[in-house]
Tab-separated table of C-alpha atoms in Angstrom:
chain	number	residue	atom	x	y	z
A	26	MET	CA	-1.561	13.149	18.979
A	27	LEU	CA	0.909	10.608	17.861
A	28	ASP	CA	3.919	9.885	18.984
A	29	SER	CA	6.637	11.144	16.367
A	30	LYS	CA	9.171	9.152	18.876
A	31	LYS	CA	7.016	5.999	17.353
A	32	VAL	CA	5.554	7.143	13.912
A	33	LYS	CA	7.214	8.628	11.144
A	34	LEU	CA	5.345	9.860	8.116
A	35	GLY	CA	6.450	8.880	4.054
A	36	ILE	CA	4.902	9.412	0.653
A	37	ALA	CA	4.468	7.049	-1.989
A	38	PRO	CA	6.137	8.202	-5.670
A	39	ILE	CA	2.509	6.997	-7.203
A	40	ALA	CA	1.744	10.744	-6.950
A	41	TRP	CA	4.374	11.769	-9.119
A	42	THR	CA	5.080	8.409	-11.456
A	43	ASN	CA	2.599	5.863	-11.749
A	44	ASP	CA	3.643	2.066	-12.207
A	45	ASP	CA	0.308	1.005	-13.657
A	46	LEU	CA	-0.054	3.765	-15.791
A	47	PRO	CA	3.498	4.633	-16.943
A	48	ASP	CA	1.803	7.717	-19.033
A	49	LEU	CA	0.869	9.445	-15.635
A	50	GLY	CA	4.033	11.180	-14.803
A	51	GLY	CA	5.912	9.752	-17.173
A	52	GLU	CA	7.643	13.306	-17.108
A	53	ASN	CA	8.562	13.379	-13.845
A	54	THR	CA	12.046	12.449	-12.652
A	55	PHE	CA	13.425	10.470	-9.825
A	56	GLU	CA	15.033	13.275	-8.827
A	57	GLN	CA	12.262	15.818	-8.990
A	58	CYS	CA	10.144	13.183	-7.077
A	59	VAL	CA	12.261	12.513	-3.835
A	60	SER	CA	13.115	16.128	-3.384
A	61	GLU	CA	9.237	17.137	-3.462
A	62	MET	CA	9.081	14.934	-1.037
A	63	ALA	CA	11.610	16.329	1.094
A	64	LEU	CA	10.414	19.733	0.307
A	65	ALA	CA	7.051	18.785	1.656
A	66	GLY	CA	7.941	17.567	5.068
A	67	PHE	CA	8.280	13.565	4.408
A	68	THR	CA	11.094	11.364	5.648
A	69	GLY	CA	9.831	7.909	3.800
A	70	SER	CA	9.609	6.747	0.735
A	71	GLU	CA	8.099	3.362	-1.252
A	72	VAL	CA	9.757	2.613	-3.949
A	73	GLY	CA	8.886	3.708	-7.720
A	74	ASN	CA	9.617	2.425	-11.148
A	75	LYS	CA	11.960	5.098	-11.633
A	76	TYR	CA	14.082	4.282	-8.669
A	77	PRO	CA	17.943	3.193	-8.963
A	78	ARG	CA	17.947	-0.411	-8.047
A	79	ASP	CA	21.644	-0.120	-6.779
A	80	PRO	CA	21.176	0.057	-3.227
A	81	GLU	CA	24.490	2.337	-3.046
A	82	ILE	CA	23.194	4.556	-5.638
A	83	LEU	CA	19.771	4.745	-4.222
A	84	GLY	CA	20.756	5.398	-0.518
A	85	GLU	CA	23.292	8.163	-1.534
A	86	ALA	CA	20.528	10.146	-3.285
A	87	LEU	CA	18.218	9.775	-0.282
A	88	ARG	CA	20.457	10.984	2.401
A	89	LEU	CA	21.288	13.841	0.613
A	90	ARG	CA	17.267	14.610	1.091
A	91	GLY	CA	16.895	13.371	4.280
A	92	VAL	CA	14.627	10.486	3.109
A	93	GLU	CA	14.743	6.507	3.981
A	94	ILE	CA	12.873	4.044	2.266
A	95	CYS	CA	10.550	2.638	4.246
A	96	ASN	CA	8.615	0.098	2.032
A	97	ALA	CA	8.502	-1.183	-1.485
A	98	TRP	CA	5.338	-3.546	-2.949
A	99	PHE	CA	5.501	-7.355	-3.879
A	100	SER	CA	3.254	-9.235	-5.760
A	101	THR	CA	2.849	-13.027	-5.039
A	102	PHE	CA	1.312	-15.857	-6.729
A	103	LEU	CA	0.773	-17.958	-4.263
A	104	ILE	CA	-2.755	-19.518	-5.428
A	105	SER	CA	-1.835	-20.088	-9.114
A	106	ARG	CA	1.895	-20.628	-9.308
A	107	PRO	CA	4.647	-22.889	-7.963
A	108	TYR	CA	5.415	-21.430	-3.893
A	109	GLU	CA	9.266	-21.836	-4.758
A	110	GLU	CA	8.655	-19.266	-7.364
A	111	THR	CA	7.298	-16.573	-5.218
A	112	GLU	CA	9.521	-17.252	-2.562
A	113	LYS	CA	12.919	-16.895	-4.855
A	114	SER	CA	11.901	-13.794	-5.918
A	115	PHE	CA	10.386	-12.669	-2.470
A	116	GLU	CA	13.957	-13.212	-1.149
A	117	GLU	CA	15.745	-11.091	-3.136
A	118	HIS	CA	12.893	-8.494	-3.046
A	119	ILE	CA	13.440	-8.069	0.657
A	120	ALA	CA	17.241	-8.779	0.382
A	121	PHE	CA	17.024	-5.771	-1.502
A	122	LEU	CA	14.868	-3.579	1.080
A	123	ALA	CA	17.152	-5.101	4.392
A	124	LYS	CA	20.179	-3.033	2.412
A	125	MET	CA	18.008	-0.277	2.284
A	126	GLY	CA	17.045	-0.641	6.288
A	127	ALA	CA	13.318	-0.803	5.334
A	128	LYS	CA	11.664	-2.707	8.231
A	129	VAL	CA	8.068	-3.501	6.694
A	130	VAL	CA	7.471	-5.311	2.897
A	131	GLY	CA	4.165	-4.591	1.015
A	132	VAL	CA	2.650	-7.908	-0.189
A	133	SER	CA	-0.403	-8.544	-2.397
A	134	GLU	CA	-1.894	-11.480	-3.715
A	135	GLN	CA	-2.037	-11.089	-7.415
A	136	SER	CA	-3.155	-14.085	-8.560
A	137	TYR	CA	-6.391	-13.780	-11.275
A	138	SER	CA	-6.372	-9.551	-10.100
A	139	THR	CA	-8.187	-7.436	-11.949
A	140	GLN	CA	-6.395	-4.318	-10.587
A	141	GLY	CA	-4.172	-3.967	-14.070
A	142	ILE	CA	-6.332	-5.032	-16.695
A	143	GLN	CA	-7.651	-1.872	-18.721
A	144	ARG	CA	-10.917	-2.904	-20.023
A	145	GLN	CA	-12.405	-4.939	-16.962
A	146	PRO	CA	-14.831	-3.313	-14.259
A	147	VAL	CA	-13.439	-3.340	-10.945
A	148	PHE	CA	-16.248	-3.417	-9.509
A	149	GLU	CA	-17.334	-7.027	-11.403
A	150	GLY	CA	-15.686	-10.448	-12.270
A	151	ARG	CA	-13.614	-10.510	-9.355
A	152	HIS	CA	-12.040	-14.331	-8.723
A	153	VAL	CA	-13.224	-15.722	-5.167
A	154	MET	CA	-10.784	-17.957	-3.731
A	155	ASN	CA	-12.302	-21.885	-2.873
A	156	ASP	CA	-10.743	-23.400	0.619
A	157	VAL	CA	-7.785	-24.972	-1.280
A	158	GLU	CA	-6.946	-21.476	-2.456
A	159	TRP	CA	-7.400	-20.273	1.020
A	160	ARG	CA	-5.012	-22.381	2.402
A	161	ARG	CA	-2.463	-22.056	-0.127
A	162	LEU	CA	-2.446	-18.355	-0.064
A	163	CYS	CA	-2.359	-18.277	3.958
A	164	ASP	CA	0.332	-21.191	4.510
A	165	GLY	CA	2.444	-19.092	1.595
A	166	LEU	CA	2.186	-16.205	3.394
A	167	ASN	CA	3.483	-17.870	6.770
A	168	ARG	CA	6.528	-19.253	4.998
A	169	LEU	CA	7.494	-15.903	3.414
A	170	GLY	CA	6.567	-13.901	6.889
A	171	LYS	CA	8.857	-16.555	8.678
A	172	LEU	CA	11.609	-16.289	6.492
A	173	SER	CA	11.217	-12.409	5.899
A	174	VAL	CA	11.211	-11.620	9.761
A	175	GLU	CA	13.659	-14.046	10.819
A	176	LYS	CA	16.378	-13.942	8.118
A	177	TYR	CA	16.201	-10.451	7.269
A	178	GLY	CA	14.277	-8.759	10.239
A	179	ILE	CA	11.693	-7.469	8.039
A	180	ALA	CA	7.820	-7.952	8.635
A	181	LEU	CA	5.476	-8.856	6.246
A	182	THR	CA	2.337	-6.894	5.818
A	183	PHE	CA	-0.097	-8.061	3.866
A	184	HIS	CA	-1.957	-5.340	1.392
A	185	HIS	CA	-5.517	-5.404	0.742
A	186	HIS	CA	-6.260	-4.289	-2.732
A	187	MET	CA	-9.544	-3.402	-5.259
A	188	GLY	CA	-9.573	-6.070	-7.711
A	189	THR	CA	-7.493	-8.950	-6.232
A	190	VAL	CA	-8.842	-11.814	-3.732
A	191	VAL	CA	-8.508	-10.407	-1.001
A	192	GLN	CA	-10.809	-7.068	-0.755
A	193	SER	CA	-13.727	-7.491	1.615
A	194	ALA	CA	-13.484	-6.800	5.241
A	195	ALA	CA	-14.602	-10.745	5.325
A	196	GLU	CA	-11.674	-11.753	3.005
A	197	VAL	CA	-9.345	-9.602	5.186
A	198	GLU	CA	-10.734	-11.018	8.395
A	199	ARG	CA	-10.422	-15.172	6.990
A	200	MET	CA	-6.775	-13.996	5.762
A	201	MET	CA	-6.150	-12.158	9.361
A	202	ARG	CA	-7.845	-15.531	11.240
A	203	ASP	CA	-5.797	-18.248	8.951
A	204	THR	CA	-1.984	-16.731	9.725
A	205	ASP	CA	0.294	-16.479	12.101
A	206	PRO	CA	0.534	-13.249	13.718
A	207	ALA	CA	4.129	-13.690	14.533
A	208	TYR	CA	4.754	-13.698	10.614
A	209	VAL	CA	1.611	-12.090	8.985
A	210	SER	CA	0.701	-8.494	9.736
A	211	LEU	CA	-1.896	-5.808	7.667
A	212	LEU	CA	-0.799	-3.196	5.417
A	213	PHE	CA	-3.815	-0.846	6.773
A	214	ASP	CA	-5.282	0.738	3.600
A	215	THR	CA	-8.203	3.476	4.702
A	216	GLY	CA	-8.452	4.389	0.547
A	217	HIS	CA	-8.784	0.783	-0.711
A	218	PHE	CA	-11.218	-0.159	2.548
A	219	ALA	CA	-13.442	2.719	2.038
A	220	TYR	CA	-13.233	2.396	-2.441
A	221	CYS	CA	-15.135	-1.138	-1.337
A	222	GLY	CA	-17.679	0.011	0.737
A	223	GLU	CA	-16.193	-1.023	3.774
A	224	ASP	CA	-15.696	1.099	7.257
A	225	PRO	CA	-12.082	1.801	7.853
A	226	LEU	CA	-12.655	2.803	10.934
A	227	ALA	CA	-14.000	-0.630	11.959
A	228	MET	CA	-11.223	-2.277	10.176
A	229	VAL	CA	-8.595	-0.134	12.159
A	230	GLN	CA	-10.465	-0.973	15.665
A	231	LYS	CA	-10.583	-4.514	14.832
A	232	TYR	CA	-6.728	-4.900	13.749
A	233	ALA	CA	-5.175	-2.015	15.448
A	234	ASP	CA	-2.410	-4.826	17.380
A	235	ARG	CA	-1.717	-6.231	13.660
A	236	ILE	CA	-1.022	-3.323	12.175
A	237	LYS	CA	2.631	-2.717	11.558
A	238	HIS	CA	2.368	-0.179	8.092
A	239	VAL	CA	-0.304	2.457	7.117
A	240	HIS	CA	-1.611	3.768	3.929
A	241	LEU	CA	-3.266	7.306	4.093
A	242	LYS	CA	-5.480	7.892	0.742
A	243	ASP	CA	-8.667	9.185	0.534
A	244	ILE	CA	-11.390	8.838	-1.967
A	245	ARG	CA	-13.675	11.394	-4.000
A	246	PRO	CA	-17.119	9.109	-3.250
A	247	GLU	CA	-18.660	10.700	-6.312
A	248	ILE	CA	-16.102	9.616	-8.748
A	249	VAL	CA	-16.388	5.656	-7.004
A	250	SER	CA	-20.011	6.372	-7.570
A	251	ARG	CA	-19.399	6.609	-11.211
A	252	VAL	CA	-16.921	4.033	-11.612
A	253	LYS	CA	-19.366	1.429	-10.166
A	254	GLU	CA	-22.433	2.598	-12.337
A	255	GLU	CA	-20.349	3.539	-15.572
A	256	GLY	CA	-18.077	-0.407	-15.080
A	257	MET	CA	-15.080	1.519	-15.382
A	258	SER	CA	-11.771	-0.315	-14.134
A	259	PHE	CA	-9.740	0.037	-11.750
A	260	LEU	CA	-7.219	2.037	-13.984
A	261	ASP	CA	-9.880	3.990	-15.641
A	262	GLY	CA	-11.063	5.159	-12.008
A	263	VAL	CA	-7.431	6.303	-11.339
A	264	ARG	CA	-7.292	8.718	-14.177
A	265	ALA	CA	-10.891	10.107	-13.237
A	266	GLY	CA	-9.970	11.046	-9.661
A	267	ALA	CA	-11.234	8.187	-7.601
A	268	PHE	CA	-8.300	8.795	-5.137
A	269	THR	CA	-6.879	11.604	-3.470
A	270	ILE	CA	-5.026	12.475	-0.155
A	271	PRO	CA	-6.313	12.310	3.185
A	272	GLY	CA	-8.398	15.160	4.122
A	273	ASP	CA	-9.553	16.460	0.552
A	274	GLY	CA	-12.207	13.189	0.547
A	275	CYS	CA	-14.812	11.589	2.071
A	276	ILE	CA	-12.918	9.429	4.974
A	277	ASP	CA	-13.009	11.159	8.731
A	278	PHE	CA	-9.527	10.421	9.742
A	279	VAL	CA	-9.430	12.157	13.275
A	280	PRO	CA	-10.843	8.652	14.706
A	281	ILE	CA	-8.826	6.613	12.688
A	282	PHE	CA	-5.728	8.497	14.087
A	283	LYS	CA	-7.188	8.186	17.586
A	284	VAL	CA	-7.294	4.270	17.837
A	285	LEU	CA	-3.805	3.835	15.944
A	286	GLU	CA	-2.629	6.129	18.561
A	287	GLU	CA	-4.555	4.700	21.776
A	288	SER	CA	-3.087	1.165	20.510
A	289	GLY	CA	0.815	2.521	20.599
A	290	TYR	CA	1.066	1.717	16.483
A	291	GLU	CA	4.801	2.190	15.840
A	292	GLY	CA	5.872	2.621	12.186
A	293	TYR	CA	5.302	4.755	9.182
A	294	MET	CA	2.220	6.313	7.966
A	295	VAL	CA	2.127	6.887	3.938
A	296	VAL	CA	0.435	9.037	1.904
A	297	GLU	CA	-0.302	6.600	-1.216
A	298	ALA	CA	-2.938	8.753	-3.336
A	299	GLU	CA	-2.393	7.865	-7.064
A	300	GLN	CA	-3.541	10.645	-9.183
A	301	ASP	CA	-3.046	12.295	-12.789
A	302	PRO	CA	-0.056	14.532	-11.678
A	303	ASP	CA	-1.289	16.976	-14.692
A	304	LYS	CA	-4.519	17.211	-12.641
A	305	ALA	CA	-3.580	17.073	-8.939
A	306	ASN	CA	0.201	18.453	-8.984
A	307	PRO	CA	2.216	16.444	-6.835
A	308	LEU	CA	4.078	19.033	-4.449
A	309	LYS	CA	0.938	20.831	-4.216
A	310	TYR	CA	-1.081	17.840	-3.057
A	311	ALA	CA	1.671	16.303	-1.010
A	312	MET	CA	2.097	19.812	0.832
A	313	MET	CA	-1.414	19.470	1.949
A	314	ALA	CA	-1.559	16.286	2.834
A	315	ARG	CA	1.497	16.844	5.283
A	316	LYS	CA	-0.280	19.969	6.541
A	317	PHE	CA	-3.551	17.758	7.303
A	318	ILE	CA	-1.802	15.141	8.780
A	319	SER	CA	0.370	18.097	11.025
A	320	GLU	CA	-2.803	19.752	12.107
A	321	LYS	CA	-5.300	16.134	12.926
A	322	THR	CA	-2.101	14.255	14.486
A	323	GLY	CA	0.774	16.895	16.043
A	324	LEU	CA	3.476	14.622	13.639
């Protein structure tokens, strides 16, 4: 069983309102979202597009519900733009997170990403970095991570993601090998590893000591197969229901939880399963996920 003194549970607002597909959950308010998170038994939240950006307003709304901010996505463009551009917006982002009390920031390299291109098949046309781009990415991550932890006390965790330049196990391994463990950690996402055909258990076993944030996400393999066969985009896959909550898909989470337990993982585990809220009621699925995690981890 995982230690409740070390591990907290959060949920992402993407189940209520989707940042990349704003029509999904467009009717759901920020207040409904965070109220239902609390009602389902979660204490942590990531930041969605409807969240107030004023730390005092956001903080008061969260305190009323016993919820805190644990992370917020940040897009880097380290291989396609000058480093200074990324650093400026990054520091503004982590300054906000520091005011909210977060301990990690989730970073994804979005140069040449296909994840948001509506007509681009997610399994085709992905950019492959050359050695120069790899050095630029890893050096940039080290610099951002050093700034983040030394100035703000926030750990940089890298989010591997479908359609980006760091998606596969081999790409994650190279990124981890070529970055400094003092400044760059892994945001371990079960769903994205499974989606691209990698084994999430093998990856958590390999990098347990460098994981500082966890996204718990399951996949529906029949939908992922359809996405691949029909040349669907990442966003079309989301609409079709490729992702779901832990316990509702094909991933065996028990051994993954066991590895995290044995490694002494400390931090948040966040349910992050983007679905169409008209098809998957956010509160219902949040409660299902919370029950599953409780049964399997004791949290």
